[in-house]
Every structure is written in C-alpha cells, then in structure tokens.
DNA sequence: AAATCGATGCTCT
DNA sequence: GAGCATCGATTTT
C-alpha cells in the first residue's frame, strides 16, 4: 500500500474573496476517462495557471496518450513505478511533471488506466501573453526579441516555461482542487477537426508502439508544435 | 527551408 | 554509463 502524496495549496482570506478559479473548473468526474478518451477530450479545454497575481490561460491544441504498462513509450511500461513517475499512478487529474534533457520540463495529466497519462504538447495562448513571453525569453540569446506569439506554447517544454510549470512546484498537484494550476471548460472541438498521428520523439525502428496513432491535434490550428521528420 | 548539433543533468540499469 | 515524450543556434542546401 502506497500512501497518496498529492500536494495541495491554499489561498489567503483576501485572495479567496476575489479569486474564483472554480466557476468553469473541470472536476474529478471529468478526468475519470480512459487515456485516449481524455487526450482527445482535452482539446479545446483551458490549462490555467496562477503566477503571483497573474492568471495565465492557454487552449489545449495538441496532446499525446501514454497508455501504461503495455506501452513501450510510456515511463510506466511493464508496470514500472518509481519516484519519478509516481504521479502516473495517482488519481485521474493529477499533474505528472518530469524533467528532460536536464533542462526542460514536460507536463502530463494522469488518466484512468493504471500508469496512464496524457502529455500536453501545445497551447494557444488566451490570457497572460505578456508574462508568457517574459518567461519564455529567459533561455534565449536574443532576449525574446525574435520570439513570436505562436511560439510561446507550441511545444511541451515551451508551454512549461511559459506557464512556469516545474517539477518542484507542480508535480503531483491535484488539478481538480489546486489554486495554482487547473483546467477549465472552454470550447468544443468536433471529432472531424481532430488530426491523429504517431507520437513525436518516440524512437521508432521496428517497435510497434512507435507507430500507434496516439498524438492528437486541432486541425489547421496555428499553435500546434512543429515536429521533426520521423526516422524511417 | 532543412538538416545538424550542442546544451545539460536527472533517472534508471 | 547510456539515454532522454526538447529546444534554439548554427550550418548547409
């Protein structure tokens, strides 16, 4: 038996008087979906983040499903459960944030099946673009002078920079109750507007999971990530 | 426009 | 010690 380790946060009295994140918030029942169903359903929803006094919001336009023990591309392949991927095994709607290449972050949301999660790959900025640009500029040599709005959140680690999502602060947060990161209902994306492809950055050759159609994005949307050419 | 490459450190074997 | 669910700068067509 592993004890739940979900983190929570709280608001000061003055904050809670004026700050109402719960009007359109997605709750437990929403997240209690199978991985692929959650990944497609999340398209059009808002990912919301409170950084100090600023609210940042982005419409989810690209996701990927990581299925769990039978998915060779998943951190939970064959039931692997470690300190890093613990959040994948917590309740649906838990944030799974991990560090990659020593310097970047990826943000996921756990789903219903054991060890499954949805990677958020791109957002269309909806609120707080100035702060997004500021956060995204820090890493760059040009100080952000050449950074365009469409590039604020068009990649899994770009959106983590833009929304100040770090493993230390966000991993294992319960998105259904947190007041610093949550999701809101926003827009309906029709099935005919959803494109499906293999996932990005999954080293292919001969492995069946490399070709599974588990990446989903909003057709024609300008904020979807620019993906590298697949190896053959 | 596309291909190549370096950065940078944690996680797992 | 190897590999990584990436990004941005640099180099090449």
GROMACS .gro file of C-alpha atoms (C1' of nucleotides) in nm:
model
  258
    1UNK     CA    1   0.000   0.000   0.000
    2UNK     CA    2   0.148   0.329  -0.109
    3UNK     CA    3   0.018   0.638   0.064
    4UNK     CA    4  -0.119   0.913  -0.160
    5UNK     CA    5   0.123   1.201  -0.194
    6UNK     CA    6  -0.092   1.459  -0.368
    7UNK     CA    7   0.009   1.811  -0.284
    8UNK     CA    8  -0.244   2.086  -0.225
    9UNK     CA    9  -0.220   2.458  -0.179
   10UNK     CA   10  -0.433   2.719  -0.006
   11UNK     CA   11  -0.541   3.077  -0.053
   12UNK     CA   12  -0.523   3.363   0.189
   13UNK     CA   13  -0.854   3.508   0.307
   14UNK     CA   14  -0.824   3.811   0.081
   15UNK     CA   15  -0.726   3.600  -0.215
   16UNK     CA   16  -1.017   3.364  -0.179
   17UNK     CA   17  -1.259   3.656  -0.162
   18UNK     CA   18  -1.176   3.778  -0.513
   19UNK     CA   19  -1.021   3.477  -0.683
   20UNK     CA   20  -1.272   3.223  -0.811
   21UNK     CA   21  -1.099   2.953  -1.014
   22UNK     CA   22  -1.387   2.713  -0.973
   23UNK     CA   23  -1.655   2.862  -1.197
   24UNK     CA   24  -1.563   2.658  -1.505
   25UNK     CA   25  -1.318   2.417  -1.346
   26UNK     CA   26  -1.301   2.057  -1.469
   27UNK     CA   27  -1.355   1.821  -1.177
   28UNK     CA   28  -1.293   1.462  -1.079
   29UNK     CA   29  -1.572   1.318  -1.292
   30UNK     CA   30  -1.427   1.486  -1.599
   31UNK     CA   31  -1.080   1.334  -1.562
   32UNK     CA   32  -1.204   0.983  -1.488
   33UNK     CA   33  -1.167   0.876  -1.851
   34UNK     CA   34  -0.956   0.628  -2.039
   35UNK     CA   35  -0.630   0.773  -2.168
   36UNK     CA   36  -0.717   0.815  -2.536
   37UNK     CA   37  -1.060   0.950  -2.450
   38UNK     CA   38  -0.906   1.207  -2.214
   39UNK     CA   39  -0.639   1.303  -2.467
   40UNK     CA   40  -0.899   1.386  -2.734
   41UNK     CA   41  -1.144   1.539  -2.489
   42UNK     CA   42  -0.881   1.781  -2.357
   43UNK     CA   43  -0.852   1.953  -2.695
   44UNK     CA   44  -1.027   2.290  -2.664
   45UNK     CA   45  -1.005   2.300  -2.284
   46UNK     CA   46  -0.809   2.569  -2.099
   47UNK     CA   47  -0.496   2.499  -1.900
   48UNK     CA   48  -0.487   2.771  -1.632
   49UNK     CA   49  -0.204   2.882  -1.409
   50UNK     CA   50  -0.175   3.144  -1.138
   51UNK     CA   51   0.172   3.302  -1.111
   52UNK     CA   52   0.178   3.556  -0.831
   53UNK     CA   53  -0.115   3.787  -0.920
   54UNK     CA   54  -0.126   3.694  -1.288
   55UNK     CA   55  -0.358   3.434  -1.441
   56UNK     CA   56  -0.222   3.258  -1.748
   57UNK     CA   57  -0.452   3.058  -1.975
   58UNK     CA   58  -0.399   2.857  -2.290
   59UNK     CA   59  -0.633   2.648  -2.504
   60UNK     CA   60  -0.505   2.293  -2.540
   61UNK     CA   61  -0.449   2.220  -2.909
   62UNK     CA   62  -0.219   1.915  -2.904
   63UNK     CA   63  -0.193   1.607  -2.680
   64UNK     CA   64  -0.043   1.261  -2.670
   65UNK     CA   65  -0.162   0.947  -2.490
   66UNK     CA   66   0.082   0.731  -2.289
   67UNK     CA   67  -0.110   0.418  -2.212
   68UNK     CA   68   0.067   0.248  -1.925
   69UNK     CA   69   0.215  -0.097  -1.881
   70UNK     CA   70   0.159  -0.217  -2.239
   71UNK     CA   71   0.302   0.098  -2.399
   72UNK     CA   72   0.675   0.076  -2.466
   73UNK     CA   73   0.699   0.454  -2.494
   74UNK     CA   74   0.548   0.511  -2.151
   75UNK     CA   75   0.753   0.567  -1.838
   76UNK     CA   76   0.522   0.312  -1.677
   77UNK     CA   77   0.598   0.038  -1.935
   78UNK     CA   78   0.570  -0.310  -1.783
   79UNK     CA   79   0.436  -0.160  -1.466
   80UNK     CA   80   0.749   0.037  -1.376
   81UNK     CA   81   0.666   0.259  -1.081
   82UNK     CA   82   0.942   0.481  -0.949
   83UNK     CA   83   0.976   0.806  -0.760
   84UNK     CA   84   0.986   0.991  -1.091
   85UNK     CA   85   0.662   0.855  -1.241
   86UNK     CA   86   0.464   0.813  -0.919
   87UNK     CA   87   0.208   1.069  -1.037
   88UNK     CA   88   0.109   0.847  -1.330
   89UNK     CA   89  -0.037   0.605  -1.075
   90UNK     CA   90  -0.227   0.861  -0.869
   91UNK     CA   91  -0.590   0.962  -0.923
   92UNK     CA   92  -0.702   1.080  -1.268
   93UNK     CA   93  -0.645   1.455  -1.286
   94UNK     CA   94  -0.307   1.451  -1.110
   95UNK     CA   95  -0.023   1.651  -1.267
   96UNK     CA   96   0.278   1.448  -1.376
   97UNK     CA   97   0.575   1.679  -1.442
   98UNK     CA   98   0.918   1.544  -1.520
   99UNK     CA   99   1.248   1.691  -1.629
  100UNK     CA  100   1.402   1.602  -1.962
  101UNK     CA  101   1.745   1.667  -2.111
  102UNK     CA  102   1.845   1.806  -1.776
  103UNK     CA  103   1.693   2.144  -1.852
  104UNK     CA  104   1.333   2.116  -1.976
  105UNK     CA  105   1.000   2.004  -1.833
  106UNK     CA  106   0.704   1.806  -1.968
  107UNK     CA  107   0.352   1.836  -1.825
  108UNK     CA  108   0.110   1.544  -1.819
  109UNK     CA  109  -0.228   1.464  -1.667
  110UNK     CA  110  -0.290   1.118  -1.525
  111UNK     CA  111  -0.586   0.926  -1.665
  112UNK     CA  112  -0.796   0.628  -1.566
  113UNK     CA  113  -0.593   0.321  -1.654
  114UNK     CA  114  -0.313   0.222  -1.416
  115UNK     CA  115   0.001   0.417  -1.502
  116UNK     CA  116  -0.151   0.613  -1.792
  117UNK     CA  117  -0.121   0.985  -1.863
  118UNK     CA  118  -0.178   1.249  -2.130
  119UNK     CA  119   0.111   1.471  -2.240
  120UNK     CA  120   0.011   1.830  -2.317
  121UNK     CA  121   0.214   1.931  -2.623
  122UNK     CA  122   0.083   2.273  -2.726
  123UNK     CA  123  -0.140   2.561  -2.620
  124UNK     CA  124  -0.297   2.856  -2.795
  125UNK     CA  125  -0.237   3.149  -2.557
  126UNK     CA  126  -0.563   3.301  -2.432
  127UNK     CA  127  -0.460   3.513  -2.130
  128UNK     CA  128  -0.137   3.644  -1.981
  129UNK     CA  129   0.064   3.654  -2.304
  130UNK     CA  130   0.299   3.924  -2.175
  131UNK     CA  131   0.416   3.712  -1.884
  132UNK     CA  132   0.435   3.405  -2.108
  133UNK     CA  133   0.669   3.594  -2.337
  134UNK     CA  134   0.878   3.712  -2.046
  135UNK     CA  135   0.912   3.358  -1.907
  136UNK     CA  136   0.992   3.215  -2.249
  137UNK     CA  137   1.253   3.481  -2.323
  138UNK     CA  138   1.486   3.396  -2.035
  139UNK     CA  139   1.653   3.100  -2.202
  140UNK     CA  140   1.712   3.272  -2.533
  141UNK     CA  141   2.018   3.452  -2.662
  142UNK     CA  142   1.803   3.718  -2.835
  143UNK     CA  143   1.625   3.804  -2.510
  144UNK     CA  144   1.293   3.731  -2.679
  145UNK     CA  145   1.318   3.999  -2.947
  146UNK     CA  146   1.258   3.740  -3.220
  147UNK     CA  147   1.001   3.541  -3.024
  148UNK     CA  148   0.654   3.539  -3.185
  149UNK     CA  149   0.321   3.476  -3.015
  150UNK     CA  150   0.269   3.149  -3.192
  151UNK     CA  151   0.592   3.019  -3.042
  152UNK     CA  152   0.508   3.088  -2.678
  153UNK     CA  153   0.350   2.748  -2.615
  154UNK     CA  154   0.390   2.537  -2.932
  155UNK     CA  155   0.587   2.256  -2.771
  156UNK     CA  156   0.570   2.052  -2.450
  157UNK     CA  157   0.864   2.223  -2.281
  158UNK     CA  158   0.785   2.564  -2.426
  159UNK     CA  159   0.445   2.568  -2.254
  160UNK     CA  160   0.606   2.461  -1.928
  161UNK     CA  161   0.844   2.756  -1.950
  162UNK     CA  162   0.562   2.994  -2.048
  163UNK     CA  163   0.339   2.883  -1.759
  164UNK     CA  164   0.627   2.845  -1.513
  165UNK     CA  165   0.549   2.475  -1.466
  166UNK     CA  166   0.827   2.299  -1.279
  167UNK     CA  167   0.860   1.954  -1.132
  168UNK     CA  168   0.934   2.102  -0.792
  169UNK     CA  169   0.617   2.311  -0.776
  170UNK     CA  170   0.363   2.126  -0.991
  171UNK     CA  171   0.438   1.753  -0.994
  172UNK     CA  172   0.168   1.555  -0.809
  173UNK     CA  173  -0.064   1.855  -0.778
  174UNK     CA  174  -0.432   1.762  -0.785
  175UNK     CA  175  -0.567   1.963  -1.079
  176UNK     CA  176  -0.924   1.928  -0.952
  177UNK     CA  177  -0.852   2.130  -0.635
  178UNK     CA  178  -0.531   2.329  -0.687
  179UNK     CA  179  -0.550   2.708  -0.690
  180UNK     CA  180  -0.224   2.749  -0.880
  181UNK     CA  181  -0.291   2.515  -1.172
  182UNK     CA  182  -0.623   2.384  -1.302
  183UNK     CA  183  -0.834   2.323  -1.613
  184UNK     CA  184  -1.148   2.493  -1.738
  185UNK     CA  185  -1.416   2.411  -1.989
  186UNK     CA  186  -1.390   2.643  -2.288
  187UNK     CA  187  -1.454   2.522  -2.641
  188UNK     CA  188  -1.585   2.213  -2.816
  189UNK     CA  189  -1.361   2.059  -3.082
  190UNK     CA  190  -1.553   1.839  -3.322
  191UNK     CA  191  -1.417   1.491  -3.400
  192UNK     CA  192  -1.383   1.595  -3.764
  193UNK     CA  193  -1.144   1.872  -3.657
  194UNK     CA  194  -0.909   1.635  -3.473
  195UNK     CA  195  -0.600   1.506  -3.654
  196UNK     CA  196  -0.434   1.182  -3.539
  197UNK     CA  197  -0.068   1.085  -3.594
  198UNK     CA  198   0.210   0.883  -3.430
  199UNK     CA  199   0.372   1.043  -3.127
  200UNK     CA  200   0.671   1.276  -3.150
  201UNK     CA  201   1.018   1.177  -3.039
  202UNK     CA  202   0.945   0.808  -2.992
  203UNK     CA  203   1.244   0.620  -3.123
  204UNK     CA  204   1.089   0.402  -3.384
  205UNK     CA  205   1.262   0.132  -3.572
  206UNK     CA  206   1.057  -0.181  -3.557
  207UNK     CA  207   0.891  -0.109  -3.225
  208UNK     CA  208   0.516  -0.132  -3.262
  209UNK     CA  209   0.438   0.148  -3.018
  210UNK     CA  210   0.628   0.399  -3.231
  211UNK     CA  211   0.357   0.385  -3.495
  212UNK     CA  212   0.050   0.388  -3.273
  213UNK     CA  213  -0.183   0.678  -3.359
  214UNK     CA  214  -0.172   0.842  -3.016
  215UNK     CA  215  -0.095   1.206  -3.096
  216UNK     CA  216  -0.396   1.434  -3.138
  217UNK     CA  217  -0.418   1.795  -3.250
  218UNK     CA  218  -0.666   2.054  -3.370
  219UNK     CA  219  -0.660   2.065  -3.750
  220UNK     CA  220  -0.537   2.392  -3.904
  221UNK     CA  221  -0.457   2.541  -3.565
  222UNK     CA  222  -0.153   2.770  -3.587
  223UNK     CA  223  -0.030   2.691  -3.237
  224UNK     CA  224   0.038   2.319  -3.285
  225UNK     CA  225   0.405   2.222  -3.238
  226UNK     CA  226   0.648   2.199  -3.526
  227UNK     CA  227   0.752   1.837  -3.534
  228UNK     CA  228   1.080   1.695  -3.665
  229UNK     CA  229   1.085   1.449  -3.950
  230UNK     CA  230   1.031   1.091  -3.835
  231UNK     CA  231   1.307   0.837  -3.879
  232UNK     CA  232   1.218   0.555  -4.112
  233DA     C1'  233   1.379   2.574  -4.567
  234DA     C1'  234   1.605   2.196  -4.385
  235DA     C1'  235   1.945   1.949  -4.164
  236DT     C1'  236   2.277   1.925  -3.792
  237DC     C1'  237   2.442   1.987  -3.339
  238DG     C1'  238   2.533   2.129  -2.861
  239DA     C1'  239   2.336   2.216  -2.414
  240DT     C1'  240   2.297   1.992  -1.954
  241DG     C1'  241   2.174   1.689  -1.562
  242DC     C1'  242   1.846   1.357  -1.386
  243DT     C1'  243   1.687   0.872  -1.395
  244DC     C1'  244   1.741   0.415  -1.445
  245DT     C1'  245   2.035  -0.013  -1.541
  246DG     C1'  246   2.738   0.488  -1.831
  247DA     C1'  247   2.357   0.546  -2.157
  248DG     C1'  248   1.964   0.761  -2.287
  249DC     C1'  249   1.628   1.106  -2.282
  250DA     C1'  250   0.800   1.224  -2.455
  251DT     C1'  251   1.331   1.904  -2.634
  252DC     C1'  252   1.480   2.349  -2.789
  253DG     C1'  253   1.745   2.703  -3.012
  254DA     C1'  254   2.156   2.829  -3.253
  255DT     C1'  255   2.435   2.729  -3.635
  256DT     C1'  256   2.537   2.548  -4.069
  257DT     C1'  257   2.411   2.381  -4.508
  258DT     C1'  258   2.105   2.346  -4.944
   0.00000   0.00000   0.00000
